[in-house]
Amino acid sequence: MASSIIQRIGAATSFDTNNNYFHRRSFSGRQSSFVVVRSDGANITTRLKPNGGRTHHLVTNAVATKPHTSAASKPGHEILLFDALREGLEEEMDRDPRVCIMGEDVGHYGGSYKVTKGLAPKYGDLRVLDTPIAENAFTGMGIGAAMTGLRPIIEGMNMGFLLLAFNQISNNCGMLHYTSGGQFKIPVVIRGPGGVGRQLGAEHSQRLESYFQSIPGIQMVACSTPYNAKGLMKAAIRSDNPVILFEHVLLYNLKETIPDEEYVLNLEEAEMVRPGQHVTILTYSRMRYHVMQAAKTLVNKGYDPEVIDIRSLKPFDLHTIGNSVKKTHRVLIVEECMRTGGIGASLTAAINENFHDYLDAPIVCLSSQDVPTPYAGTLEEWTVVQPPQIVAAVEQLCQ
Amino acid sequence: MTIWLAVTRGANYRTKTLISTAFRSLRTSLTTFASGDAREGTSRKPAYMSSGTYYRSSHFGASEARQQVNHFSSDDEEDKSQVLDFPGGPVPYTDEMRFLPGSSEKRVQCYRVLDDEGYPLSSTQFQHVRKEVAVKMYSGMVTLQAMDTVIYEAQRQGRISFYMTSYGEEAVNLGSVAALSDDDIVLPQYREPGVMLWRGFELQQFVDQFFGNKNDIGKGRQMPTHYGSNKHNVLTISAPLATQLPQAVGAAYSLKMDKKDACVVTYFGDGCSSEGDFHASLNFAAVMEVPIVYICRNNGWAISTPVTEQFRIDGIVVKGQAYGIQSIRVDGNDVLAVYNAVRAAREIAIKEQRPILIEALTYRVGHHSTSDDSTKYRPVDEIEHWKTARNPVSIFRKWIQRSGWWSDKEESEFRANIRKQVIHAVQVAEKTEKAPIGNIFSDVYEKLPKNLMEQEKLLKETVKRYPRDFPNAPL
């Protein structure tokens, strides 16, 4: 047990067993894997388990659990995901006067999903700026402001609208730090709701992570729980790189108890949702919940899936993923992107390249079909991967 | 101040346009949020706006809503019941169906200080420039010409791959930047090297950037003439058109937040004004009330597209009105006119925290770039005319020599000297090692990520393994 701890920690960070825990690591190279750190600093041992040292019992709990909250003395507070994002925003705006928000209807209207609610009355109309409708223009505006010292958070009312901002995001946001010879940095956060599920029709059900993943110079993360939403929001704001934070339209009302103390998560880290032995299921955002639902069924059938929410879409946390692959030798990717050119496609390639020797079976990737998302409820539902399909895929993989 | 007032409230403009009640009503509805208080207690005749005024809201709580009222004598009597209460202000009704004209009959006048022979116009009220400023402007223009000549030749000799000259636009370059303070943030398009020159960017630094060698401030990453310098408050140029325009609004927004005594100046060409970002940017700047001076170098050509095929309106100056921005047209080949206009615009922009649009009429004497041969699509005598009769450098030279601040002897000495300097810079830059391979991978992110570290390692190994295929590779 002790040896695995030492192995895991590496040289990077020190653990602060106080309850006021705040960790973050730089983007360069990594030597250790870190689990999502929860509020209680106690019980390091159990938290370091996921990738080694635990061979005996099956974790029968299929749903993501907070490890050993019974040992916690801090109560935390219950919060909905959109509110957790807002909390993260507010804390960062309090901390750094250079942080500002811009987008359509983010001011007194509070944003399309109320993520910025209450911030305009508190910080004023200038810091929480309502812009006219021109995505390329306000994205460009955010970039210009970032180059001259501010830290803007740019909201796309729906991720799909950011396609109009592609020029600024690709040609400038991702590039200007590079082309200026490192003279100007672009610490922007571009965020917004995306994904399928509210019967919003094809144009409002885009998965932009597919299109943006090639752009050099940007980072992409996807949040899926109130806890990681707040932590990733804060990390994204503090990062000096441009970060695109993908939220999902269906997840804004998720409820969870999160710590009262401040915490910031690591942008490049994946989250171990459910440790297991038989198969590695990689997923992110909303599909995490379909996977966990399928996991319940799988557990009943006697399987032990390891579920990882990859969270970091660019770059992939190949360390966590790799360790999992080395343990289970089977990989299933469940994503909402379309088959062609999605995150799953890139992830498949990356795992094949790096961990080919450890695979006992070809990687299976479950994605949405290569179709525009239809409006009708049933049709829309069937364009995304459903739990029975996940169960069937695992069963086939583990034959 | 008086100069721009005279232009914007020019009597010509008001009388010549077809003013109908419909026209006036549209005007009022174009203004931004009207504060109800100002409207109350007015006379029976509704208040109208003149061409040079605007209506600002106290949107950010910082500015007061100001209103300048101009009462036209209307054709028909209108009572208050004939008014539509609409967001933005009351809109008077009319029973006359009249379309607003698409453009006015007369073109917007062009402000100038010196005539073609370099004599100040008799009625001009220009701000006198000091000798140091005038000489620095003139020598900057000559330096720019010298650099263009030598580097263009170097490109033709195959020593660099690409270049863009600024022939014909020296006055816009130097006249504008001379009127700014060093704190003003500049976002150029790509034909404004004069800005960097004025602010102290060395000739050697320029040439290093063209050669992409290891001393290049951009570390070998951007095309020639796409430079930027944090130290000189000039943001790095990005090739796609108009991307700098919304960014300029962002920079101005950041100045507004910091309440700095500075403004943003951004340059763009006539062709660029067709891009969507141009319109959105002007609109944003007006709505956000930020201190920004837009300078349009209307040089008549967008590669091979003349302005007559670029838009159907009298240039760019009239577009400012569509967004509620005060605008002025100046003679872009008259350094003093450009200097004055920018100086005045800057003052308004900072003091009143709002955008100003300046259209400088000039001519692109050279080709669009070294990849272009403009004689293919425009008459040679047109080029010759602007190169000789309307040459901004010669016009200003006449004035500055007549003022006793320059002489023929100084001219020939300076030109010979500066040409030598540029050539020397080229020779030095050529011999300097190219940017190292590591520059391919650094600065993509704040810190070098693992995947790029791997890719760099792989590339360096490949280069080492096959030295003959990668000669002189700067590891």
XYZ file of N, CA, C and O in Angstrom, chain B residues 188-190 192 238-246 266-281 295-299 301-303 305 307 310-311 316 319:
172
model
N -2.714 46.950 -36.165
C -2.604 47.244 -37.597
C -3.222 46.153 -38.456
O -3.582 45.087 -37.966
N -3.292 46.423 -39.765
C -3.743 45.394 -40.685
C -2.532 44.685 -41.277
O -2.347 43.522 -41.084
N -1.747 45.372 -42.057
C -0.445 44.853 -42.514
C 0.314 45.868 -43.351
O 1.423 45.624 -43.777
N 1.081 49.033 -42.365
C 1.384 50.169 -41.489
C 2.714 50.005 -40.747
O 2.774 50.198 -39.534
N -2.468 39.579 -37.652
C -2.987 38.295 -38.083
C -3.436 38.461 -39.521
O -4.043 39.460 -39.878
N -3.115 37.464 -40.368
C -3.353 37.649 -41.793
C -4.807 37.801 -42.228
O -5.102 38.643 -43.069
N -5.746 37.008 -41.713
C -7.118 37.156 -42.206
C -7.639 38.561 -41.939
O -7.414 39.151 -40.890
N -8.351 39.102 -42.897
C -8.804 40.479 -42.807
C -9.804 40.694 -41.687
O -10.641 39.839 -41.409
N -9.738 41.842 -41.139
C -10.743 42.337 -40.192
C -10.738 41.636 -38.847
O -11.525 42.009 -37.987
N -9.867 40.648 -38.633
C -9.875 40.004 -37.325
C -9.463 40.992 -36.247
O -9.854 40.867 -35.094
N -8.674 41.988 -36.635
C -8.197 42.936 -35.630
C -9.301 43.893 -35.184
O -9.189 44.525 -34.144
N -10.366 44.012 -35.955
C -11.376 45.020 -35.630
C -12.175 44.673 -34.373
O -12.290 45.515 -33.480
N -12.718 43.476 -34.249
C -13.367 43.177 -32.970
C -12.372 43.130 -31.823
O -12.705 43.482 -30.691
N -6.945 51.397 -34.688
C -6.862 50.227 -35.542
C -6.979 50.641 -37.004
O -7.730 51.553 -37.348
N -6.209 49.978 -37.832
C -6.161 50.297 -39.254
C -6.804 49.185 -40.066
O -6.747 48.015 -39.691
N -7.378 49.562 -41.188
C -7.907 48.566 -42.105
C -8.067 49.230 -43.472
O -8.011 50.451 -43.593
N -8.265 48.414 -44.493
C -8.356 48.951 -45.851
C -9.793 49.019 -46.339
O -10.730 48.637 -45.652
N -9.935 49.513 -47.566
C -11.279 49.638 -48.123
C -11.923 48.275 -48.319
O -13.114 48.093 -48.047
N -11.135 47.308 -48.780
C -11.693 45.968 -48.989
C -12.122 45.337 -47.689
O -13.140 44.638 -47.615
N -11.355 45.605 -46.670
C -11.653 45.023 -45.364
C -13.011 45.468 -44.857
O -13.644 44.766 -44.070
N -13.474 46.631 -45.287
C -14.751 47.131 -44.765
C -15.933 46.309 -45.255
O -17.058 46.528 -44.843
N -15.684 45.365 -46.150
C -16.775 44.497 -46.563
C -16.942 43.314 -45.627
O -17.970 42.653 -45.633
N -15.925 43.036 -44.859
C -15.998 41.886 -43.962
C -17.047 42.112 -42.888
O -17.249 43.219 -42.421
N -17.682 41.046 -42.477
C -18.688 41.129 -41.422
C -18.131 41.703 -40.141
O -18.795 42.472 -39.448
N -16.903 41.327 -39.826
C -16.293 41.790 -38.575
C -16.195 43.304 -38.508
O -16.224 43.889 -37.437
N -16.041 43.949 -39.665
C -15.954 45.417 -39.671
C -17.250 46.010 -39.132
O -17.240 46.852 -38.230
N -18.363 45.560 -39.659
C -19.640 46.111 -39.256
C -19.942 45.798 -37.797
O -20.362 46.666 -37.034
N -19.711 44.547 -37.439
C -19.969 44.168 -36.048
C -19.089 44.981 -35.108
O -19.528 45.431 -34.058
N -17.844 45.197 -35.522
C -16.919 45.919 -34.656
C -17.367 47.363 -34.445
O -17.366 47.866 -33.324
N -9.083 53.801 -38.366
C -8.481 54.512 -39.499
C -8.557 53.611 -40.726
O -7.925 52.546 -40.767
N -9.325 54.056 -41.705
C -9.451 53.266 -42.921
C -8.528 53.832 -43.983
O -8.615 55.006 -44.338
N -7.641 53.005 -44.487
C -6.786 53.413 -45.599
C -7.519 53.054 -46.876
O -7.356 51.965 -47.407
N -8.316 53.992 -47.346
C -9.007 53.722 -48.594
C -8.041 54.017 -49.728
O -7.878 55.163 -50.140
N -7.380 52.958 -50.198
C -6.376 53.186 -51.243
C -6.873 52.778 -52.614
O -6.079 52.588 -53.536
N -7.948 50.105 -53.996
C -7.838 48.758 -54.548
C -7.729 47.712 -53.446
O -7.023 47.885 -52.478
N -8.432 46.606 -53.676
C -8.297 45.441 -52.804
C -7.785 44.327 -53.701
O -8.552 43.633 -54.351
N -6.489 44.169 -53.733
C -5.795 43.407 -54.767
C -6.297 43.910 -56.115
O -5.982 45.038 -56.494
N -9.586 44.262 -56.962
C -10.956 44.767 -56.912
C -10.948 46.261 -56.602
O -10.550 46.680 -55.522
N -12.610 49.977 -55.697
C -13.661 50.298 -54.728
C -15.042 50.327 -55.366
O -16.048 50.091 -54.707
N -16.383 47.182 -54.738
C -16.325 46.721 -53.355
C -17.580 47.128 -52.597
O -18.088 46.394 -51.776
N -18.060 48.306 -52.881
C -19.295 48.770 -52.255
C -19.981 49.773 -53.176
O -19.419 50.255 -54.151
N -16.040 54.817 -47.085
C -16.234 54.246 -45.755
C -16.748 55.287 -44.767
O -17.417 54.948 -43.791
N -20.257 55.129 -43.635
C -20.713 53.948 -42.909
C -20.723 54.183 -41.406
O -21.457 53.532 -40.679
